[in-house]
JSON list of C-alpha atoms in Angstrom, two decimals:
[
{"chain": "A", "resi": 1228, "resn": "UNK", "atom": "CA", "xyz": [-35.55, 5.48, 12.38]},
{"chain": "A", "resi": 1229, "resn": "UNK", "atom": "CA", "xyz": [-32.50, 6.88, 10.23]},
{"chain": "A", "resi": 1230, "resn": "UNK", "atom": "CA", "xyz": [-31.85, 9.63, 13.11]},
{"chain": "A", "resi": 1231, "resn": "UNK", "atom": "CA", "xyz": [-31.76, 7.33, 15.49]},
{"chain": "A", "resi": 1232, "resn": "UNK", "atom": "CA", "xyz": [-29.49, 5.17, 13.14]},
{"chain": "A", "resi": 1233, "resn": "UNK", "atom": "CA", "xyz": [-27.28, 8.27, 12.42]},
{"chain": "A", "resi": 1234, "resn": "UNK", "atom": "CA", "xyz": [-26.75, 8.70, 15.80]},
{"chain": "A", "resi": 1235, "resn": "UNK", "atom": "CA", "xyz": [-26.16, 5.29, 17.21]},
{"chain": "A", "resi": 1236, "resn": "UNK", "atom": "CA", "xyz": [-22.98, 5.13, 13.97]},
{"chain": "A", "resi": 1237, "resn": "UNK", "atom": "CA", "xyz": [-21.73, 8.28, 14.94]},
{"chain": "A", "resi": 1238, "resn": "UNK", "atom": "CA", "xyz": [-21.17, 6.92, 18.69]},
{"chain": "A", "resi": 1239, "resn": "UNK", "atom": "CA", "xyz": [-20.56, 3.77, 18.03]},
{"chain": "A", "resi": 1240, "resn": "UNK", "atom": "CA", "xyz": [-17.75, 5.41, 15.40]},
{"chain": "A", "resi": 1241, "resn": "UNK", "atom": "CA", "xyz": [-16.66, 8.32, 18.63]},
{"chain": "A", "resi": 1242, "resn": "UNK", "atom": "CA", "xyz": [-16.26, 5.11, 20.92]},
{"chain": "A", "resi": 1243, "resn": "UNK", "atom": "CA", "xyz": [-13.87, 3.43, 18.26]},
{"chain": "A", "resi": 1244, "resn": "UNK", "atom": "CA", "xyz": [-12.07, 6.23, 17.71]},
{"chain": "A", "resi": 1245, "resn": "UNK", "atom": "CA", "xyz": [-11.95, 6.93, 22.02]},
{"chain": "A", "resi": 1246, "resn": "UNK", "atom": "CA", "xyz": [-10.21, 3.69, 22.71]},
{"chain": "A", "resi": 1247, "resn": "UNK", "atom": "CA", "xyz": [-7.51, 3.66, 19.59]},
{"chain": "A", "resi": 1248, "resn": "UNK", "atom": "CA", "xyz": [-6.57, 7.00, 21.08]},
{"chain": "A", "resi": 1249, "resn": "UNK", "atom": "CA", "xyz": [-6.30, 6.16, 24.75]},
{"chain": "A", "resi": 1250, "resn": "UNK", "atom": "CA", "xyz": [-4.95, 2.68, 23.85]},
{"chain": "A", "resi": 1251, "resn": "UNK", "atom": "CA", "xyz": [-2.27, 4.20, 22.07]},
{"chain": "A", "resi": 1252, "resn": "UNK", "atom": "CA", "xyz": [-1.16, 7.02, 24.78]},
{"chain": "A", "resi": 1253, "resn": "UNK", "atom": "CA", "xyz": [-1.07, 4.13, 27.00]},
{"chain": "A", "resi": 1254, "resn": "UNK", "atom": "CA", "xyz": [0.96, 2.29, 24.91]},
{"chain": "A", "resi": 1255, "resn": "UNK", "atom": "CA", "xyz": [3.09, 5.02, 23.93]},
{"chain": "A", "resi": 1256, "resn": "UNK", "atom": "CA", "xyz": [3.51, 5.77, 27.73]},
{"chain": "A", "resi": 1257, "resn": "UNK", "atom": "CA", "xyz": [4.39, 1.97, 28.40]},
{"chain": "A", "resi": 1258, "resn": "UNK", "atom": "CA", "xyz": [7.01, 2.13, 25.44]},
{"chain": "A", "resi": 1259, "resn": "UNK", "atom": "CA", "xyz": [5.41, -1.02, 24.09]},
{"chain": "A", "resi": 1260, "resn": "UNK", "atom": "CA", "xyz": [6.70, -0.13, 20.62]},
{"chain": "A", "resi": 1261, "resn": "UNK", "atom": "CA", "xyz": [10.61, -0.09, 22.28]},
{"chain": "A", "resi": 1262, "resn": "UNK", "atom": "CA", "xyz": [9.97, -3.17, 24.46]},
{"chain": "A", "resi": 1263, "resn": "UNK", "atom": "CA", "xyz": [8.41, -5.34, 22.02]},
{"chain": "A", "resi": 1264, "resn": "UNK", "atom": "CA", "xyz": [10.21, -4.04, 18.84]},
{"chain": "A", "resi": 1265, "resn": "UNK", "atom": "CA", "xyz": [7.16, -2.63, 17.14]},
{"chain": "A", "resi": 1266, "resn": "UNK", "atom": "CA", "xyz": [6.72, -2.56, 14.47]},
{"chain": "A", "resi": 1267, "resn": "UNK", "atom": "CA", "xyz": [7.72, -5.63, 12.99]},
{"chain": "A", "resi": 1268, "resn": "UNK", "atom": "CA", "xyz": [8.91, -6.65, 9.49]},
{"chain": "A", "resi": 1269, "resn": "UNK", "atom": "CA", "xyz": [4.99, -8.68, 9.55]},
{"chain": "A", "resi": 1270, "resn": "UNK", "atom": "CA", "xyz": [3.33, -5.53, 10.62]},
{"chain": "A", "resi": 1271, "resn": "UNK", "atom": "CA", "xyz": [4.97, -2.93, 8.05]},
{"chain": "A", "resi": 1272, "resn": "UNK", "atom": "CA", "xyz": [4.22, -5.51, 5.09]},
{"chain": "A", "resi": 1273, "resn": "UNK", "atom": "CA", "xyz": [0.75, -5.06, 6.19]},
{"chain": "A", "resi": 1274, "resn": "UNK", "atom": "CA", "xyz": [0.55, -1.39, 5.56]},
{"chain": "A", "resi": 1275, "resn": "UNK", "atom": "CA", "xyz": [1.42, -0.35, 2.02]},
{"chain": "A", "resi": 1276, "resn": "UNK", "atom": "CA", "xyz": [-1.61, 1.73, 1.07]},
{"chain": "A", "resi": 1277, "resn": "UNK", "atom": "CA", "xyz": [-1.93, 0.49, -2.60]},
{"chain": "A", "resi": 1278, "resn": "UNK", "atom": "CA", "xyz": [-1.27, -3.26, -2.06]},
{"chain": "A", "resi": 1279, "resn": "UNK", "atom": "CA", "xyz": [-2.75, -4.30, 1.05]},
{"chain": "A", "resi": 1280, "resn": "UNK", "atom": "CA", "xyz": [-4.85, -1.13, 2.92]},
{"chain": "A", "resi": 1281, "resn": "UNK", "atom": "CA", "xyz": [-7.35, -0.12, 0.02]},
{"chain": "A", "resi": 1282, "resn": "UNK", "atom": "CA", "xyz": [-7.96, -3.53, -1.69]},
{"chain": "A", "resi": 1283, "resn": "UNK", "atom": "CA", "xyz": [-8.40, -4.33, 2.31]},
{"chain": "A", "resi": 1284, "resn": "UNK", "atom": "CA", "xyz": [-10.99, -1.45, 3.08]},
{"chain": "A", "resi": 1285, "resn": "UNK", "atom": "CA", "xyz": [-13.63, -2.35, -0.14]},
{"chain": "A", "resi": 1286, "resn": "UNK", "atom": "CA", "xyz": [-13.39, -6.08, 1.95]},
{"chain": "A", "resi": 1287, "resn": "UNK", "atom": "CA", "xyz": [-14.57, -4.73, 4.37]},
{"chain": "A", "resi": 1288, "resn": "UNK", "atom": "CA", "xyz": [-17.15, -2.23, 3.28]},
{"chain": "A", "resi": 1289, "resn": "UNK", "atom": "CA", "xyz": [-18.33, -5.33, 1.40]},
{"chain": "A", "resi": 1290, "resn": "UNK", "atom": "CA", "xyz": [-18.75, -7.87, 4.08]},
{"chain": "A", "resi": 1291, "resn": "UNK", "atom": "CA", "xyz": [-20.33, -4.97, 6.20]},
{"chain": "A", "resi": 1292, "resn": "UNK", "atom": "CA", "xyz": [-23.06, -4.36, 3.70]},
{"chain": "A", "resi": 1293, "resn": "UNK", "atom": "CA", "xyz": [-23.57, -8.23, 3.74]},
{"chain": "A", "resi": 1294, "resn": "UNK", "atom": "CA", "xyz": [-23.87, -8.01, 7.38]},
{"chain": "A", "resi": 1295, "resn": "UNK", "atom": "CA", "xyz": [-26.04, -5.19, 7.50]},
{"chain": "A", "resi": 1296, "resn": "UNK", "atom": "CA", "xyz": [-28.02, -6.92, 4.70]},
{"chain": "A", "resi": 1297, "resn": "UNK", "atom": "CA", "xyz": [-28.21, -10.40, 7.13]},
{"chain": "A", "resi": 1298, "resn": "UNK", "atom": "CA", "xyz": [-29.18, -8.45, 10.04]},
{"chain": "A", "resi": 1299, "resn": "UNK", "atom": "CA", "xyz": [-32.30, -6.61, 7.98]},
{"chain": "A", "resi": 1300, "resn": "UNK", "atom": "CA", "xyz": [-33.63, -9.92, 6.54]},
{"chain": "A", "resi": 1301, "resn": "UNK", "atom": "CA", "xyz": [-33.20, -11.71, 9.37]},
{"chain": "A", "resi": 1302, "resn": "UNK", "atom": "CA", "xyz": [-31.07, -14.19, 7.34]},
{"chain": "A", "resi": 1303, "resn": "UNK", "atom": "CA", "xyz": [-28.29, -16.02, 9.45]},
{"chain": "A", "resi": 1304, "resn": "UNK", "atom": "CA", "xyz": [-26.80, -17.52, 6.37]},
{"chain": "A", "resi": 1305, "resn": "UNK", "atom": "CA", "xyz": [-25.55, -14.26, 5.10]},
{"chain": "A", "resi": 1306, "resn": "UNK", "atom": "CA", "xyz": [-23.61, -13.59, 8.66]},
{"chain": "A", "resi": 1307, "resn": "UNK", "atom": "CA", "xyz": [-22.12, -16.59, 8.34]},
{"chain": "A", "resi": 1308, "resn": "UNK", "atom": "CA", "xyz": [-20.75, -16.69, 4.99]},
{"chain": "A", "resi": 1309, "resn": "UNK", "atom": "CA", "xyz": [-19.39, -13.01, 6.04]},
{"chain": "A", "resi": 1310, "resn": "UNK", "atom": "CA", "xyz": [-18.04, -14.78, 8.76]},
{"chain": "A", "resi": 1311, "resn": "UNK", "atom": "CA", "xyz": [-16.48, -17.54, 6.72]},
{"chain": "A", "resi": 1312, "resn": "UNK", "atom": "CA", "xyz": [-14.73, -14.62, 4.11]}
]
């Protein structure tokens, strides 16, 4: 069970990582960032490390463990209060 676990993260994690990269040479080939002015003033306030990225990531890791813990119990209630935050 946790191989098969293991495995289906790491290519579910190899897929994720496949499309950002050929999303971005195709967006880098399209110059979307000169055409639509990327990025804007919105987007870089987004991505100071300290105030918005890393408070940001333990969100996540938090609602995924919620999720996870949903899924495992069979609970619906927990998917939707991750849902709601």
């Amino acid at each position: 069970f946790i191989r098969n676990a293991c495995l289906d993260f790491a290519f579910a994690v190899a897929g994720c990582i496949a499309v950002g990269v050929l999303l971005g040479f195709a967006f880098i080939w399209a110059d979307v960032d000169q055409n639509w002015h990327w990025p804007t003033n919105e987007m870089s306030s987004r991505t100071h490390a300290y105030h918005t990225l890393l408070p940001g990531a333990v969100i996540a890791v938090v609602s995924g463990i919620g999720v996870a813990n949903g899924l495992r119990n069979s609970g619906i209630n927990a998917l939707v209060g991750v849902a709601i935050s």
